[in-house]
Amino acid sequence: AGPAWRVAAHRRAADYVRAHGGPLNVLAHHTERSARPGDEQAARTLVEAGCGLLRAAPAEAARWLGTALRILPRPGTQEQRRDVLLRYAQALCLSGDLSRSWEVLQELRHDGGPLREQTLLFSAAVARMRGDLDEADAMLRAHPDVTGRAPVVEGRRQVELAAVAALRLDHAGALRHSEQAIKVLGDESPELTVAAEALRGWSALGCGRLDLAATCAGNAARLADTLSDRVLLPRIELFGPLAWVELQLGR
């Protein structure tokens, strides 16, 4: 079949799947191959499907979100584009394409929109994963004023600062930031608290404070056991330092 016929066939298939309430991933498959520029319904389908598969199949999610960005009409969708760009950057990062994720985040950082703080925090995380610890630290310290900042946002910033300090083997700094994160978070975002407790335990171990390390590891494990896999999945990397602490404690 010729390419034009295939595009039309995918469009007919998408219409059929949509009309009969078929699976979203099947709808997205046909929509991606038939979407026209400016088709807002197709863009919504691809965004919904991409966000749904962000962690289960990030490479596929990145492809769908990238197509959604390509077909979204420019006028009147700037706020929506910002949100999709951030999701796109996350999908690229999770699929291992850190360089492209960084490029997308730079576009968002220079935009100055309402997602600026989220973008800054995620940019710092990507910089950390790329091994650029100086860049990550600079971004996290760029806006030290916490007035009016949501506890979850500040808690995440402190966890990232603790992670950067841990990678630098700055045990005292990592301990300080992880303790601040736990203090700020309170009962908010228990998965972030698990991450903070794990980093706190790792840092305490590095400082030779074995009793504190054991307490933190116990706190993290007990709290993690109360959370679902879906909630913990975005913080899966925290189990590395937690397992290391348990190992060093002979547990």
Short mmCIF file of C-alpha atoms in Angstrom, two decimals:
data_model
loop_
_atom_site.label_atom_id
_atom_site.label_comp_id
_atom_site.label_asym_id
_atom_site.label_seq_id
_atom_site.Cartn_x
_atom_site.Cartn_y
_atom_site.Cartn_z
CA ALA A 1 0.00 0.00 0.00
CA GLY A 2 1.09 3.54 -0.66
CA PRO A 3 1.93 5.90 2.21
CA ALA A 4 -1.18 8.06 1.76
CA TRP A 5 -3.43 4.99 1.90
CA ARG A 6 -1.68 3.78 5.07
CA VAL A 7 -2.17 7.15 6.77
CA ALA A 8 -5.86 7.12 5.89
CA ALA A 9 -6.17 3.51 7.10
CA HIS A 10 -4.60 4.41 10.44
CA ARG A 11 -7.03 7.33 10.70
CA ARG A 12 -10.00 5.03 10.07
CA ALA A 13 -8.65 2.55 12.62
CA ALA A 14 -8.20 5.34 15.20
CA ASP A 15 -11.76 6.55 14.63
CA TYR A 16 -13.06 3.00 15.08
CA VAL A 17 -11.07 2.35 18.27
CA ARG A 18 -12.15 5.71 19.72
CA ALA A 19 -15.83 5.11 18.84
CA HIS A 20 -15.81 1.66 20.45
CA GLY A 21 -13.85 2.57 23.59
CA GLY A 22 -10.81 0.51 22.66
CA PRO A 23 -7.51 0.45 24.61
CA LEU A 24 -5.70 3.77 24.84
CA ASN A 25 -2.36 2.35 23.69
CA VAL A 26 -3.98 0.94 20.52
CA LEU A 27 -5.69 4.28 19.88
CA ALA A 28 -2.37 6.10 20.38
CA HIS A 29 -0.61 3.70 17.99
CA HIS A 30 -2.99 4.55 15.14
CA THR A 31 -3.28 8.23 16.11
CA GLU A 32 0.49 8.72 16.00
CA ARG A 33 0.56 7.40 12.44
CA SER A 34 -2.32 9.51 11.17
CA ALA A 35 -2.30 12.78 13.16
CA ARG A 36 -2.32 16.04 11.24
CA PRO A 37 -0.72 19.27 12.47
CA GLY A 38 -3.26 21.26 14.49
CA ASP A 39 -5.34 18.20 15.45
CA GLU A 40 -6.02 18.94 19.11
CA GLN A 41 -7.98 15.72 19.72
CA ALA A 42 -5.09 13.64 18.43
CA ALA A 43 -2.65 15.63 20.58
CA ARG A 44 -4.79 15.03 23.69
CA THR A 45 -4.88 11.28 22.95
CA LEU A 46 -1.11 11.09 22.55
CA VAL A 47 -0.46 13.16 25.68
CA GLU A 48 -2.80 10.99 27.77
CA ALA A 49 -1.24 7.79 26.44
CA GLY A 50 2.31 9.13 26.85
CA CYS A 51 1.73 10.21 30.47
CA GLY A 52 0.14 6.83 31.23
CA LEU A 53 3.22 4.94 29.99
CA LEU A 54 5.81 7.41 31.30
CA ARG A 55 7.44 4.89 33.65
CA ALA A 56 6.30 1.57 32.22
CA ALA A 57 7.52 2.26 28.66
CA PRO A 58 9.32 5.62 28.61
CA ALA A 59 10.77 5.32 25.09
CA GLU A 60 7.29 4.80 23.62
CA ALA A 61 5.91 7.57 25.83
CA ALA A 62 8.63 9.93 24.58
CA ARG A 63 7.72 9.16 20.97
CA TRP A 64 4.03 9.84 21.54
CA LEU A 65 4.67 13.03 23.51
CA GLY A 66 7.11 14.21 20.83
CA THR A 67 4.45 13.69 18.17
CA ALA A 68 1.90 15.56 20.31
CA LEU A 69 4.29 18.53 20.54
CA ARG A 70 4.78 18.47 16.77
CA ILE A 71 1.06 18.59 15.96
CA LEU A 72 -0.11 20.92 18.75
CA PRO A 73 -1.22 24.24 17.24
CA ARG A 74 1.13 27.02 18.35
CA PRO A 75 -1.35 29.85 19.02
CA GLY A 76 -3.32 29.48 22.25
CA THR A 77 -1.60 26.32 23.55
CA GLN A 78 1.54 27.76 25.16
CA GLU A 79 0.62 26.63 28.69
CA GLN A 80 -0.27 23.16 27.46
CA ARG A 81 2.99 22.95 25.50
CA ARG A 82 4.97 23.75 28.64
CA ASP A 83 3.35 20.87 30.53
CA VAL A 84 3.87 18.44 27.64
CA LEU A 85 7.49 19.57 27.23
CA LEU A 86 8.20 18.79 30.89
CA ARG A 87 6.60 15.33 30.53
CA TYR A 88 8.56 14.81 27.31
CA ALA A 89 11.81 15.67 29.08
CA GLN A 90 10.95 13.21 31.86
CA ALA A 91 10.19 10.43 29.36
CA LEU A 92 13.46 11.09 27.51
CA CYS A 93 15.38 10.97 30.79
CA LEU A 94 13.75 7.71 31.87
CA SER A 95 14.46 6.15 28.48
CA GLY A 96 18.16 7.02 28.90
CA ASP A 97 18.36 9.96 26.47
CA LEU A 98 19.80 12.42 29.00
CA SER A 99 21.27 14.75 26.36
CA ARG A 100 17.97 15.31 24.57
CA SER A 101 16.14 15.61 27.91
CA TRP A 102 18.62 18.33 28.93
CA GLU A 103 18.03 20.23 25.66
CA VAL A 104 14.26 20.20 26.16
CA LEU A 105 14.64 21.38 29.76
CA GLN A 106 16.82 24.30 28.67
CA GLU A 107 14.02 25.42 26.35
CA LEU A 108 11.63 25.34 29.31
CA ARG A 109 14.05 27.04 31.70
CA HIS A 110 14.44 30.04 29.40
CA ASP A 111 10.67 30.25 28.94
CA GLY A 112 10.09 31.63 32.45
CA GLY A 113 6.56 30.18 32.69
CA PRO A 114 4.68 28.81 35.73
CA LEU A 115 6.53 25.47 35.57
CA ARG A 116 9.88 27.15 36.10
CA GLU A 117 10.48 25.75 39.59
CA GLN A 118 9.52 22.18 38.61
CA THR A 119 11.73 22.51 35.56
CA LEU A 120 14.65 23.76 37.67
CA LEU A 121 14.39 20.83 40.08
CA PHE A 122 14.17 18.26 37.31
CA SER A 123 17.01 19.96 35.41
CA ALA A 124 19.16 19.63 38.52
CA ALA A 125 18.30 15.93 38.74
CA VAL A 126 19.26 15.40 35.09
CA ALA A 127 22.50 17.34 35.61
CA ARG A 128 23.26 15.08 38.58
CA MET A 129 22.59 11.96 36.49
CA ARG A 130 24.89 13.33 33.76
CA GLY A 131 27.63 13.71 36.36
CA ASP A 132 27.65 17.52 36.27
CA LEU A 133 27.46 18.00 40.02
CA ASP A 134 28.58 21.66 39.95
CA GLU A 135 25.75 22.57 37.56
CA ALA A 136 23.21 20.63 39.64
CA ASP A 137 24.34 22.30 42.87
CA ALA A 138 24.28 25.77 41.31
CA MET A 139 20.73 25.34 40.04
CA LEU A 140 19.48 24.03 43.39
CA ARG A 141 21.03 27.00 45.22
CA ALA A 142 19.95 29.63 42.69
CA HIS A 143 16.80 30.57 44.64
CA PRO A 144 17.47 30.06 48.36
CA ASP A 145 14.41 32.07 49.51
CA VAL A 146 11.83 29.48 50.63
CA THR A 147 9.09 32.00 51.48
CA GLY A 148 5.79 30.71 50.15
CA ARG A 149 7.37 27.58 48.67
CA ALA A 150 5.29 24.40 49.06
CA PRO A 151 6.76 21.89 51.55
CA VAL A 152 6.94 19.18 48.86
CA VAL A 153 8.89 21.47 46.51
CA GLU A 154 11.35 22.54 49.19
CA GLY A 155 11.60 18.97 50.46
CA ARG A 156 12.46 17.74 46.98
CA ARG A 157 15.08 20.50 46.63
CA GLN A 158 16.69 19.43 49.91
CA VAL A 159 16.66 15.75 48.84
CA GLU A 160 18.40 16.71 45.58
CA LEU A 161 20.98 18.76 47.50
CA ALA A 162 21.56 15.75 49.75
CA ALA A 163 21.99 13.47 46.71
CA VAL A 164 24.53 15.83 45.13
CA ALA A 165 26.44 16.08 48.42
CA ALA A 166 26.38 12.28 48.77
CA LEU A 167 27.89 11.84 45.29
CA ARG A 168 30.64 14.28 46.31
CA LEU A 169 31.22 12.17 49.45
CA ASP A 170 30.31 15.24 51.50
CA HIS A 171 28.74 13.18 54.29
CA ALA A 172 28.14 16.12 56.63
CA GLY A 173 26.44 18.15 53.88
CA ALA A 174 24.28 15.21 52.79
CA LEU A 175 23.28 14.60 56.42
CA ARG A 176 22.35 18.26 56.90
CA HIS A 177 20.23 18.47 53.76
CA SER A 178 18.48 15.14 54.30
CA GLU A 179 17.56 16.15 57.87
CA GLN A 180 16.23 19.46 56.58
CA ALA A 181 14.15 17.60 53.98
CA ILE A 182 12.58 15.38 56.66
CA LYS A 183 11.84 18.44 58.81
CA VAL A 184 10.24 20.38 55.92
CA LEU A 185 8.18 17.49 54.55
CA GLY A 186 6.47 16.44 57.77
CA ASP A 187 3.60 14.16 56.69
CA GLU A 188 3.72 15.39 53.10
CA SER A 189 5.00 13.14 50.29
CA PRO A 190 6.04 9.98 52.21
CA GLU A 191 7.99 8.68 49.19
CA LEU A 192 10.25 11.75 49.40
CA THR A 193 10.64 11.13 53.12
CA VAL A 194 11.77 7.56 52.37
CA ALA A 195 14.40 9.00 49.99
CA ALA A 196 15.50 11.52 52.62
CA GLU A 197 15.76 8.82 55.33
CA ALA A 198 17.79 6.58 52.99
CA LEU A 199 20.22 9.42 52.21
CA ARG A 200 20.36 10.39 55.86
CA GLY A 201 21.29 6.82 56.79
CA TRP A 202 23.96 6.67 54.07
CA SER A 203 25.42 9.97 55.29
CA ALA A 204 25.33 8.93 58.94
CA LEU A 205 27.21 5.75 58.01
CA GLY A 206 29.85 7.87 56.25
CA CYS A 207 30.19 10.01 59.39
CA GLY A 208 30.67 6.89 61.54
CA ARG A 209 27.34 7.34 63.34
CA LEU A 210 26.21 3.71 63.17
CA ASP A 211 23.28 4.03 65.59
CA LEU A 212 21.79 6.89 63.58
CA ALA A 213 22.37 4.98 60.33
CA ALA A 214 20.48 1.98 61.73
CA THR A 215 17.61 4.20 62.89
CA CYS A 216 17.31 5.90 59.49
CA ALA A 217 17.42 2.60 57.59
CA GLY A 218 14.70 1.22 59.83
CA ASN A 219 12.56 4.34 59.36
CA ALA A 220 12.97 4.19 55.57
CA ALA A 221 12.17 0.47 55.36
CA ARG A 222 9.08 0.73 57.57
CA LEU A 223 7.72 3.70 55.64
CA ALA A 224 8.47 2.09 52.27
CA ASP A 225 6.51 -1.00 53.33
CA THR A 226 3.38 1.16 53.72
CA LEU A 227 3.58 2.54 50.16
CA SER A 228 2.50 1.01 46.87
CA ASP A 229 4.91 0.15 44.07
CA ARG A 230 3.30 2.86 41.93
CA VAL A 231 4.12 5.51 44.54
CA LEU A 232 7.67 4.24 45.08
CA LEU A 233 8.57 3.77 41.42
CA PRO A 234 9.58 7.44 40.84
CA ARG A 235 12.03 7.09 43.77
CA ILE A 236 13.37 3.64 42.89
CA GLU A 237 16.98 4.87 43.03
CA LEU A 238 16.69 5.41 46.80
CA PHE A 239 16.91 1.65 47.38
CA GLY A 240 20.57 1.66 46.31
CA PRO A 241 21.90 3.69 49.26
CA LEU A 242 19.36 2.05 51.59
CA ALA A 243 20.58 -1.45 50.65
CA TRP A 244 24.18 -0.30 51.07
CA VAL A 245 23.47 0.94 54.61
CA GLU A 246 21.77 -2.34 55.53
CA LEU A 247 24.70 -4.29 54.08
CA GLN A 248 27.30 -2.29 55.98
CA LEU A 249 25.34 -2.74 59.19
CA GLY A 250 25.39 -6.50 58.67
CA ARG A 251 21.62 -6.68 58.21
#
